[in-house]
Tab-separated table of C-alpha atoms in Angstrom:
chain	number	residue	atom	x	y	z
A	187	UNK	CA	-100.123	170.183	-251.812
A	188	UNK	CA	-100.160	168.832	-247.898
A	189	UNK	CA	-101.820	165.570	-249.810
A	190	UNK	CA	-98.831	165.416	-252.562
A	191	UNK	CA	-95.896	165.399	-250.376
A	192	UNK	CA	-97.596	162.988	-247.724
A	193	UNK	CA	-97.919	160.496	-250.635
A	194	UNK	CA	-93.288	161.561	-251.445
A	195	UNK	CA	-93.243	160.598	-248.342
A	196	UNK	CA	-94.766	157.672	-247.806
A	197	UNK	CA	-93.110	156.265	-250.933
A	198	UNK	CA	-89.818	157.384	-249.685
A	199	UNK	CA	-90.266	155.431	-246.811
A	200	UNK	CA	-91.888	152.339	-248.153
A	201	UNK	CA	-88.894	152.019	-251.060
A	202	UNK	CA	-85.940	152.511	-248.602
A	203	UNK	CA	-87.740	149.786	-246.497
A	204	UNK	CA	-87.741	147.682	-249.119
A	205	UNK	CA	-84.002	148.125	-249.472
A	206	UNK	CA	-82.232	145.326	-247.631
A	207	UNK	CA	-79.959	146.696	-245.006
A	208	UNK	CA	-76.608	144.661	-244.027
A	209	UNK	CA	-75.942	145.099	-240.259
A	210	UNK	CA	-73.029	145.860	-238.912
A	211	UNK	CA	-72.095	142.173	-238.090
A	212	UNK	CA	-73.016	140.855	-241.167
A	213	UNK	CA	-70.441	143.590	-242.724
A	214	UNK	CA	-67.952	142.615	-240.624
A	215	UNK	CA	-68.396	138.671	-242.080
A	216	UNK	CA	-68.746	139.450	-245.417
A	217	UNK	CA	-65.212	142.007	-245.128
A	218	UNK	CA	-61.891	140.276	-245.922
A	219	UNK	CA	-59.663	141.807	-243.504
A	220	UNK	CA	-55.835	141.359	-244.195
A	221	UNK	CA	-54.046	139.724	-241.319
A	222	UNK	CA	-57.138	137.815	-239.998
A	223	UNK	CA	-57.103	134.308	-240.469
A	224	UNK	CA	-59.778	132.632	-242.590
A	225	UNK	CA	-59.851	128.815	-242.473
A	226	UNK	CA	-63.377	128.444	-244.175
A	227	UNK	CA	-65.356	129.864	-247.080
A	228	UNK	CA	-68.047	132.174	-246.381
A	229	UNK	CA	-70.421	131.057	-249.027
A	230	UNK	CA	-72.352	127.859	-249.068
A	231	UNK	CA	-72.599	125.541	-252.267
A	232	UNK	CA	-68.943	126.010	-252.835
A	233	UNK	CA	-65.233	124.323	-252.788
A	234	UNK	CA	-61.961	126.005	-252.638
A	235	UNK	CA	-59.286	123.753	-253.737
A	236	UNK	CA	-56.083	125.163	-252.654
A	237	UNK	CA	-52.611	123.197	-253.070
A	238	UNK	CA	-49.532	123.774	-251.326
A	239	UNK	CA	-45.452	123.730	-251.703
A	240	UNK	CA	-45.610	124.000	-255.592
A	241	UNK	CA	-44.515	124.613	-257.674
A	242	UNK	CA	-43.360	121.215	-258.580
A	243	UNK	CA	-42.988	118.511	-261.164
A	244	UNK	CA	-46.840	117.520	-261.015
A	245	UNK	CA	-48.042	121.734	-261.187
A	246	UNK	CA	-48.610	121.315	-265.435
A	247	UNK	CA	-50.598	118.191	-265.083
A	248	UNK	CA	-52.771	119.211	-262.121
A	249	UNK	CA	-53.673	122.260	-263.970
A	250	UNK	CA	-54.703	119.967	-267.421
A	251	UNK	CA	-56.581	117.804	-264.642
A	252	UNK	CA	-58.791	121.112	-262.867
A	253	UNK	CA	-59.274	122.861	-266.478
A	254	UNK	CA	-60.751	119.289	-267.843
A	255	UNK	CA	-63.257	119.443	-265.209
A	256	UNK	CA	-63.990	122.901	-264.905
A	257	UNK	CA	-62.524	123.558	-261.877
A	258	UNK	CA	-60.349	126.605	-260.576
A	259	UNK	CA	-58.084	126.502	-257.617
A	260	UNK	CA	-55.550	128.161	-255.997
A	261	UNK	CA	-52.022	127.448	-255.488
A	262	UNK	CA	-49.994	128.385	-252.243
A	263	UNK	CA	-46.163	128.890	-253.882
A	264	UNK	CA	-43.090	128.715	-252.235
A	265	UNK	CA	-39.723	130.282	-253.841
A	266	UNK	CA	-37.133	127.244	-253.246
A	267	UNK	CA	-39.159	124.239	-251.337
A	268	UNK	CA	-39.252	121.936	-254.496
A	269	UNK	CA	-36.375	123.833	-256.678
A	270	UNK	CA	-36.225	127.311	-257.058
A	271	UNK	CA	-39.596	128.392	-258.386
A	272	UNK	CA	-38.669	129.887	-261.418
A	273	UNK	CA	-37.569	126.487	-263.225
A	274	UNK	CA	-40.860	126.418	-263.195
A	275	UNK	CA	-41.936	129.394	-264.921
A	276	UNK	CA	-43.822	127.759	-267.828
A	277	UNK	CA	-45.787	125.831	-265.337
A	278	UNK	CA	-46.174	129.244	-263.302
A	279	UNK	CA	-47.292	131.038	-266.140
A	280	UNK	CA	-49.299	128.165	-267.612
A	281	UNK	CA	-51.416	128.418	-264.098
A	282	UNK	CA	-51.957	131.939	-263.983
A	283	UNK	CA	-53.037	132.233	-267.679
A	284	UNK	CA	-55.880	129.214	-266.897
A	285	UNK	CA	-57.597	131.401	-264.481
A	286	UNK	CA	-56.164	129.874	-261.067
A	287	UNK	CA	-55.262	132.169	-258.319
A	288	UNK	CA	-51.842	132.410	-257.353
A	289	UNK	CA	-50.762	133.028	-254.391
A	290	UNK	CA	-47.985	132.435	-251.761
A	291	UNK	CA	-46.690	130.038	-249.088
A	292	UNK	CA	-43.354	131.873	-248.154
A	293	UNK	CA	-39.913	131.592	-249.999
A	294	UNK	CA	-37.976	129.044	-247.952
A	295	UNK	CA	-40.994	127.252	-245.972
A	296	UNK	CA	-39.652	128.235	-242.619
A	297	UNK	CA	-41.901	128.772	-239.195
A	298	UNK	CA	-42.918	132.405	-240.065
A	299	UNK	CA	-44.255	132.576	-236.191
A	300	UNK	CA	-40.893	131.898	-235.291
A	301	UNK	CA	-39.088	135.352	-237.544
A	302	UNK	CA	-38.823	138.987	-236.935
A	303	UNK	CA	-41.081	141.189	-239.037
A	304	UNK	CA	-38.504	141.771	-241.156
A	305	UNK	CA	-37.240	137.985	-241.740
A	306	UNK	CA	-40.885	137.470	-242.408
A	307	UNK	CA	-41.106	140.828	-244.933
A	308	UNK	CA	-38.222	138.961	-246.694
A	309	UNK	CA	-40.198	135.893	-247.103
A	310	UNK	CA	-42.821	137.219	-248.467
A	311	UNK	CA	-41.216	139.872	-250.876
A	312	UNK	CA	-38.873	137.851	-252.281
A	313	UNK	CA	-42.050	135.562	-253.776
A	314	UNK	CA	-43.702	138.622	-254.783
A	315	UNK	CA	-40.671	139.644	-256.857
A	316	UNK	CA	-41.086	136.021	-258.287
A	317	UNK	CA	-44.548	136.226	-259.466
A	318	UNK	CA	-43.863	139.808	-261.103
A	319	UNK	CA	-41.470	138.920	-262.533
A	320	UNK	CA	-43.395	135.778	-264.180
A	321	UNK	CA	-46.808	136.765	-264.702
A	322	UNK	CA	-46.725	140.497	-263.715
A	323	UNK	CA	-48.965	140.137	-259.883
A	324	UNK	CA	-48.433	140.626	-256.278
A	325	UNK	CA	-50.494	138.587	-254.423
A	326	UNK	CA	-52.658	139.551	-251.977
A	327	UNK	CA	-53.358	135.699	-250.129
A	328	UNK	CA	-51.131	133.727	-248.395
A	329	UNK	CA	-51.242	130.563	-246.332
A	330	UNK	CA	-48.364	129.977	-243.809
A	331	UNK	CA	-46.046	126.951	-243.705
A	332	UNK	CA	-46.773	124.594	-241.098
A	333	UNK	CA	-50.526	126.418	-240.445
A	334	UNK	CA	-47.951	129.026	-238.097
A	335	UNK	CA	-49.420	132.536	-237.780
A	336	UNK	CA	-47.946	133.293	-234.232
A	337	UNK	CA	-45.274	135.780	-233.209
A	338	UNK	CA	-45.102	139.355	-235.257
A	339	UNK	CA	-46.857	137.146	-238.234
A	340	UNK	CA	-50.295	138.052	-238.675
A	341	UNK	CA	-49.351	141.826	-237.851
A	342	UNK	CA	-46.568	141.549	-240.884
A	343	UNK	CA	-49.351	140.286	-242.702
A	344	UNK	CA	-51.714	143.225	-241.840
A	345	UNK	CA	-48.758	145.624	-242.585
A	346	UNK	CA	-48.441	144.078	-246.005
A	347	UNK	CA	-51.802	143.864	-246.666
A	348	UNK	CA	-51.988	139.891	-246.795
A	349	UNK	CA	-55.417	138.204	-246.281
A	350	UNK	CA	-54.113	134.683	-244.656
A	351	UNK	CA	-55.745	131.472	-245.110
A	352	UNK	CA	-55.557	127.861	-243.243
A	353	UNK	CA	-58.068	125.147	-243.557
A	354	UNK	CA	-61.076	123.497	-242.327
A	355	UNK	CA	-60.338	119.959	-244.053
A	356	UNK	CA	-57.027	118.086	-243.922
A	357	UNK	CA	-56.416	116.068	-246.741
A	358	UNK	CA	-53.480	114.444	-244.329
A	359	UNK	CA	-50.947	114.101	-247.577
A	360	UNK	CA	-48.693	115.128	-246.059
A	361	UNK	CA	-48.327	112.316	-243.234
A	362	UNK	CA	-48.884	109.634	-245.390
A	363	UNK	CA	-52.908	110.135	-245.517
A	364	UNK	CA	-53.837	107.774	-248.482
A	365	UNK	CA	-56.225	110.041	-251.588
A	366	UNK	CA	-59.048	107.306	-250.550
A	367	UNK	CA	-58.755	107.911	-246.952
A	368	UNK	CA	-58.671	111.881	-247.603
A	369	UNK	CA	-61.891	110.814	-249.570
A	370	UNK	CA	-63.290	109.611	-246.648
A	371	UNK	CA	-62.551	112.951	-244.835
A	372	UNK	CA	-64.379	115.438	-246.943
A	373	UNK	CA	-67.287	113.064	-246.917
A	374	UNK	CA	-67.398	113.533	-243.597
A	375	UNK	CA	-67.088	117.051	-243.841
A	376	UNK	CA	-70.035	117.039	-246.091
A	377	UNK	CA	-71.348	119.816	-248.764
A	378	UNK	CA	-73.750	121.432	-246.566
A	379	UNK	CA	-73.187	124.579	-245.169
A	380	UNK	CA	-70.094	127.078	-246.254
A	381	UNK	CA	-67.500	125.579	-248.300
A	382	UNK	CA	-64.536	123.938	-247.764
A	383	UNK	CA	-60.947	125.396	-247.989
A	384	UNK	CA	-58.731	121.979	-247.784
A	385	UNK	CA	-54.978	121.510	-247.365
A	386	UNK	CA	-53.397	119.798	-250.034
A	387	UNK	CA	-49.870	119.548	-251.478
A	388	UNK	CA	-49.578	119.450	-255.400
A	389	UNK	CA	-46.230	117.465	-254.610
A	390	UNK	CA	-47.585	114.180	-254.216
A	391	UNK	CA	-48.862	111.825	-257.108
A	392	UNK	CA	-51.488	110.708	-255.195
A	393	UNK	CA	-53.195	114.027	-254.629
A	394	UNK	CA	-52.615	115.361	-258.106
A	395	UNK	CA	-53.971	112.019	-260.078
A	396	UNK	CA	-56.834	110.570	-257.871
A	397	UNK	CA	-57.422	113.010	-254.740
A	398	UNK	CA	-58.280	115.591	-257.400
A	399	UNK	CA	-60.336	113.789	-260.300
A	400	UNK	CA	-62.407	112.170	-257.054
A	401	UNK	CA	-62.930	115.733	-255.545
A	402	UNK	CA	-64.045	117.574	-258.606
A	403	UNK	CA	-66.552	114.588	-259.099
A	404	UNK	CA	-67.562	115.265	-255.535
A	405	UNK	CA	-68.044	118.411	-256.008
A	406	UNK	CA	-70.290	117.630	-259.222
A	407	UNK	CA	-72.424	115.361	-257.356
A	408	UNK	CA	-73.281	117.598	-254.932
A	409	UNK	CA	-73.426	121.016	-256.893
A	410	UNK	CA	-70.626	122.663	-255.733
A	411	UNK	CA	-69.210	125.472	-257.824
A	412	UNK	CA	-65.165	124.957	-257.770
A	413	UNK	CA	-63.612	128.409	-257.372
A	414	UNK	CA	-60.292	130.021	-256.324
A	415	UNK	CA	-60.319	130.715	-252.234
A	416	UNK	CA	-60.824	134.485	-253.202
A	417	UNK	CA	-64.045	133.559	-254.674
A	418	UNK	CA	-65.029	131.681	-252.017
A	419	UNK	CA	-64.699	134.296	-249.069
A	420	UNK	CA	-66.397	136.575	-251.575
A	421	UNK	CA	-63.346	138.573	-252.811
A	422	UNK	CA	-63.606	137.617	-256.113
A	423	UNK	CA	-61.024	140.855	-257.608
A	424	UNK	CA	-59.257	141.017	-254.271
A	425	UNK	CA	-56.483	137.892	-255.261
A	426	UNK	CA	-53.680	140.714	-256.076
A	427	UNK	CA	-52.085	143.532	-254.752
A	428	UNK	CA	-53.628	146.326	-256.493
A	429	UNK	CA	-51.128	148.251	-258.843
A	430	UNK	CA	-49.037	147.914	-261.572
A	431	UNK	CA	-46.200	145.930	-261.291
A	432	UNK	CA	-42.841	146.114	-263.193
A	433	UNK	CA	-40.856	142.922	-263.671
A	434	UNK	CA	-37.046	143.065	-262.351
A	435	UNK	CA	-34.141	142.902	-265.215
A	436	UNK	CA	-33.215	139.343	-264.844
A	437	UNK	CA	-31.038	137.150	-264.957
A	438	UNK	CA	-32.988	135.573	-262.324
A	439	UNK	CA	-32.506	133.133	-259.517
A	440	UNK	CA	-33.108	131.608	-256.043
């Protein structure tokens, strides 16, 4: 008998040391905390392309371009930027339905780090209402015009359970950065290590019809799995508010 449960024992312990065992810092890592900003991807062999400002004249096309190739992505929507967003609604919903994560950038593209909690509620809300009322989800990722998370912003964001992303790669569109240049930029970078979450704007030719085709090439040639930023901090079902969502009675506008 004394044999019998020695040997329980002794197996006990031998299977729950073969368990693996996450520490509390790796735990910490590996959590996607809302209001904490996340400028990287933290899983190697991986690229996160994320666009900006859109939705725009070029959103349809880039989408054909990233589903040729096998790539997702993630767009960072504003409500009037470019037009009031839902004029595009059949781009919208055409992006949502191919598997891309949507997501938002703020209605008007104003310094969030510069607004009240309640300006910046309002900013956010508003493109929530939006995207519920085109494709039935509340995000749950955002990335702030102009990079700006000071102020009452990241606690607003923490409030309304935002997870908020930057970038560790600028493409430089923006200022006039040419797509070969940006090239030049993420081959610096390199593939090695955790993957890249770039900035790019889906408003400029340039990024949409050679920045892109290069990139998911890139990517190719250096086996990197092309996934939606969620994926890539390893929050794969965390790119929407949980919930179910009812759509507003229209008419709708900006």
């Amino acid at each position: 008998m004394l044999a019998e449960t020695l040997t329980t024992g002794l197996l006990l312990i031998t299977s729950a040391s073969a368990l693996p065992v996450m520490s509390p810092l790796e735990y910490v890592k590996r959590a996607v905390n809302p209001g904490v900003v996340i400028s990287q991807c933290t899983q190697p062999n991986m690229l996160a392309l994320a666009y900006d400002d859109g939705p725009y004249t070029y959103t349809s096309q880039l989408v054909d371009i990233l589903d040729k190739g096998g790539a997702k992505a993630t767009f960072f929507w504003c409500g009037t930027l470019y037009g009031c967003i839902y004029r595009q609604e059949a781009a919208v919903k055409k992006a949502y339905a191919s598997g891309h994560q949507v997501a938002s950038h703020s209605w008007s593209h104003n310094r969030m780090g510069s607004m009240n909690a309640n300006q910046i509620r309002t900013e956010m809300t508003r493109v929530e209402d939006a995207l519920v009322n085109m494709v039935g989800v509340k995000p749950a990722y955002m990335r702030p015009p102009y990079l700006d998370t000071g102020g009452q912003f990241l606690s607003t964001m923490k409030s309304m359970n935002y997870k908020v992303i930057t970038n560790d790669i600028d493409s430089g569109d923006w200022n006039n950065v040419s797509p070969q240049q940006a090239q030049q930029r993420f081959q610096q970078a390199g593939a090695r290590g955790n993957g890249h979450i770039p900035l790019m704007h889906e408003v400029y030719p340039g990024t949409v019809n050679t920045l892109t085709p290069w990139l998911i090439n890139w990517a190719k040639q250096n086996n990197l799995k092309l996934v939606t930023v969620a994926e890539c901090v390893g929050d794969p079902e965390g790119s929407y508010q949980p919930g179910n969502w009812t759509a507003k009675v229209g008419p709708y506008n900006c």
